[in-house]
PDB file of C-alpha atoms in Angstrom:
ATOM      1  CA  UNK A   1     -17.831 -13.743   2.052  1.00 71.00           C
ATOM      2  CA  UNK A   2     -14.643 -13.741   3.379  1.00 88.00           C
ATOM      3  CA  UNK A   3     -12.340 -10.845   4.828  1.00 91.00           C
ATOM      4  CA  UNK A   4      -9.907 -10.850   1.627  1.00 94.00           C
ATOM      5  CA  UNK A   5     -13.005 -10.136  -0.597  1.00 93.00           C
ATOM      6  CA  UNK A   6     -14.359  -7.911   1.098  1.00 91.00           C
ATOM      7  CA  UNK A   7     -11.099  -5.324   1.682  1.00 94.00           C
ATOM      8  CA  UNK A   8      -9.946  -6.034  -2.338  1.00 96.00           C
ATOM      9  CA  UNK A   9     -13.988  -4.938  -3.636  1.00 94.00           C
ATOM     10  CA  UNK A  10     -13.702  -2.643  -2.030  1.00 95.00           C
ATOM     11  CA  UNK A  11     -10.341  -1.462  -2.679  1.00 97.00           C
ATOM     12  CA  UNK A  12     -11.447  -1.948  -6.838  1.00 97.00           C
ATOM     13  CA  UNK A  13     -14.880   0.089  -5.526  1.00 97.00           C
ATOM     14  CA  UNK A  14     -12.411   2.263  -4.152  1.00 98.00           C
ATOM     15  CA  UNK A  15      -9.735   2.815  -7.633  1.00 98.00           C
ATOM     16  CA  UNK A  16     -12.578   2.579 -10.176  1.00 98.00           C
ATOM     17  CA  UNK A  17     -14.600   5.885  -8.957  1.00 98.00           C
ATOM     18  CA  UNK A  18     -10.991   7.074  -8.361  1.00 98.00           C
ATOM     19  CA  UNK A  19     -10.781   6.720 -12.364  1.00 98.00           C
ATOM     20  CA  UNK A  20     -14.372   7.761 -13.143  1.00 98.00           C
ATOM     21  CA  UNK A  21     -14.192  11.244 -11.208  1.00 98.00           C
ATOM     22  CA  UNK A  22     -10.741  11.719 -12.978  1.00 98.00           C
ATOM     23  CA  UNK A  23     -11.502  10.342 -16.263  1.00 98.00           C
ATOM     24  CA  UNK A  24     -14.631  13.962 -16.120  1.00 98.00           C
ATOM     25  CA  UNK A  25     -12.148  15.665 -14.062  1.00 98.00           C
ATOM     26  CA  UNK A  26     -10.001  15.232 -17.719  1.00 98.00           C
ATOM     27  CA  UNK A  27     -12.676  15.181 -20.718  1.00 98.00           C
ATOM     28  CA  UNK A  28     -13.808  18.566 -18.969  1.00 97.00           C
ATOM     29  CA  UNK A  29      -9.773  19.685 -18.454  1.00 97.00           C
ATOM     30  CA  UNK A  30      -9.890  18.359 -22.571  1.00 97.00           C
ATOM     31  CA  UNK A  31     -13.722  20.051 -23.644  1.00 96.00           C
ATOM     32  CA  UNK A  32     -12.247  23.638 -22.450  1.00 96.00           C
ATOM     33  CA  UNK A  33      -9.490  23.458 -24.585  1.00 97.00           C
ATOM     34  CA  UNK A  34     -11.076  21.842 -27.621  1.00 95.00           C
ATOM     35  CA  UNK A  35      -8.286  18.755 -27.551  1.00 96.00           C
ATOM     36  CA  UNK A  36      -9.244  15.011 -28.180  1.00 96.00           C
ATOM     37  CA  UNK A  37     -12.377  14.365 -25.788  1.00 97.00           C
ATOM     38  CA  UNK A  38     -12.461  10.720 -23.998  1.00 97.00           C
ATOM     39  CA  UNK A  39     -15.603   9.292 -25.516  1.00 98.00           C
ATOM     40  CA  UNK A  40     -19.237   9.373 -24.279  1.00 97.00           C
ATOM     41  CA  UNK A  41     -18.985   5.472 -24.221  1.00 98.00           C
ATOM     42  CA  UNK A  42     -16.033   5.498 -22.246  1.00 98.00           C
ATOM     43  CA  UNK A  43     -17.202   7.836 -19.216  1.00 98.00           C
ATOM     44  CA  UNK A  44     -20.758   5.355 -19.228  1.00 98.00           C
ATOM     45  CA  UNK A  45     -18.652   2.045 -19.068  1.00 98.00           C
ATOM     46  CA  UNK A  46     -16.603   3.495 -15.829  1.00 98.00           C
ATOM     47  CA  UNK A  47     -19.130   3.914 -14.496  1.00 98.00           C
ATOM     48  CA  UNK A  48     -21.509   1.022 -14.897  1.00 98.00           C
ATOM     49  CA  UNK A  49     -18.586  -0.850 -14.282  1.00 98.00           C
ATOM     50  CA  UNK A  50     -18.963   0.831 -10.871  1.00 97.00           C
ATOM     51  CA  UNK A  51     -17.473   4.271 -10.655  1.00 98.00           C
ATOM     52  CA  UNK A  52     -21.197   4.914 -10.837  1.00 98.00           C
ATOM     53  CA  UNK A  53     -20.607   7.379  -8.020  1.00 98.00           C
ATOM     54  CA  UNK A  54     -16.954   8.911  -9.251  1.00 98.00           C
ATOM     55  CA  UNK A  55     -18.746   9.551 -12.231  1.00 98.00           C
ATOM     56  CA  UNK A  56     -22.118  11.620 -10.340  1.00 98.00           C
ATOM     57  CA  UNK A  57     -19.348  13.573  -8.192  1.00 98.00           C
ATOM     58  CA  UNK A  58     -17.474  14.499 -11.164  1.00 98.00           C
ATOM     59  CA  UNK A  59     -19.628  15.636 -13.189  1.00 98.00           C
ATOM     60  CA  UNK A  60     -22.182  18.673 -10.911  1.00 97.00           C
ATOM     61  CA  UNK A  61     -18.063  18.629  -8.726  1.00 98.00           C
ATOM     62  CA  UNK A  62     -16.414  20.045 -12.048  1.00 97.00           C
ATOM     63  CA  UNK A  63     -20.622  20.667 -14.040  1.00 96.00           C
ATOM     64  CA  UNK A  64     -19.649  18.529 -17.003  1.00 95.00           C
ATOM     65  CA  UNK A  65     -22.654  16.573 -19.236  1.00 96.00           C
ATOM     66  CA  UNK A  66     -24.543  18.152 -16.164  1.00 96.00           C
ATOM     67  CA  UNK A  67     -27.131  18.771 -19.520  1.00 96.00           C
ATOM     68  CA  UNK A  68     -26.685  15.717 -21.142  1.00 96.00           C
ATOM     69  CA  UNK A  69     -29.811  13.291 -20.725  1.00 97.00           C
ATOM     70  CA  UNK A  70     -27.855  10.696 -21.024  1.00 97.00           C
ATOM     71  CA  UNK A  71     -25.662  11.803 -19.041  1.00 98.00           C
ATOM     72  CA  UNK A  72     -28.603  13.536 -15.720  1.00 97.00           C
ATOM     73  CA  UNK A  73     -30.540   9.929 -16.395  1.00 98.00           C
ATOM     74  CA  UNK A  74     -28.122   7.077 -16.665  1.00 98.00           C
ATOM     75  CA  UNK A  75     -25.849   8.007 -14.511  1.00 98.00           C
ATOM     76  CA  UNK A  76     -28.204   7.692 -11.207  1.00 98.00           C
ATOM     77  CA  UNK A  77     -30.267   4.976 -13.295  1.00 98.00           C
ATOM     78  CA  UNK A  78     -26.857   2.865 -12.807  1.00 98.00           C
ATOM     79  CA  UNK A  79     -25.911   3.839  -9.564  1.00 98.00           C
ATOM     80  CA  UNK A  80     -29.481   3.526  -8.465  1.00 98.00           C
ATOM     81  CA  UNK A  81     -29.348  -0.456  -9.803  1.00 98.00           C
ATOM     82  CA  UNK A  82     -25.856  -0.915  -7.847  1.00 97.00           C
ATOM     83  CA  UNK A  83     -27.334  -0.130  -5.051  1.00 97.00           C
ATOM     84  CA  UNK A  84     -30.437  -2.438  -5.120  1.00 97.00           C
ATOM     85  CA  UNK A  85     -27.767  -5.364  -7.033  1.00 95.00           C
ATOM     86  CA  UNK A  86     -25.701  -4.802  -3.724  1.00 93.00           C
ATOM     87  CA  UNK A  87     -28.968  -5.005  -1.877  1.00 95.00           C
ATOM     88  CA  UNK A  88     -30.133  -8.011  -3.258  1.00 95.00           C
ATOM     89  CA  UNK A  89     -26.356  -9.758  -3.194  1.00 89.00           C
ATOM     90  CA  UNK A  90     -26.363  -8.340   0.920  1.00 88.00           C
ATOM     91  CA  UNK A  91     -29.308  -9.683   1.742  1.00 91.00           C
ATOM     92  CA  UNK A  92     -30.348 -13.642   0.250  1.00 83.00           C
TER      93      UNK A  92
END
């Protein structure tokens, strides 16, 4: 993988994880206020698109969605799958 592609991938991962973290924060704030919420599918999709670290950090940092098995099991499972995929790609 060339240097430009590595840099682009790193920037993408940083941004998508920041989005995951911010979505968890924003949804927690909206839940407290009783206003419109970010759909759970959007939160899960953000994690699946590479933002699993930021989403997981947001869950526990903001104590949000930590009682929902869909999130407490799903987000770590996505993270494990992403790490395994990265290892397979790296060592293939």
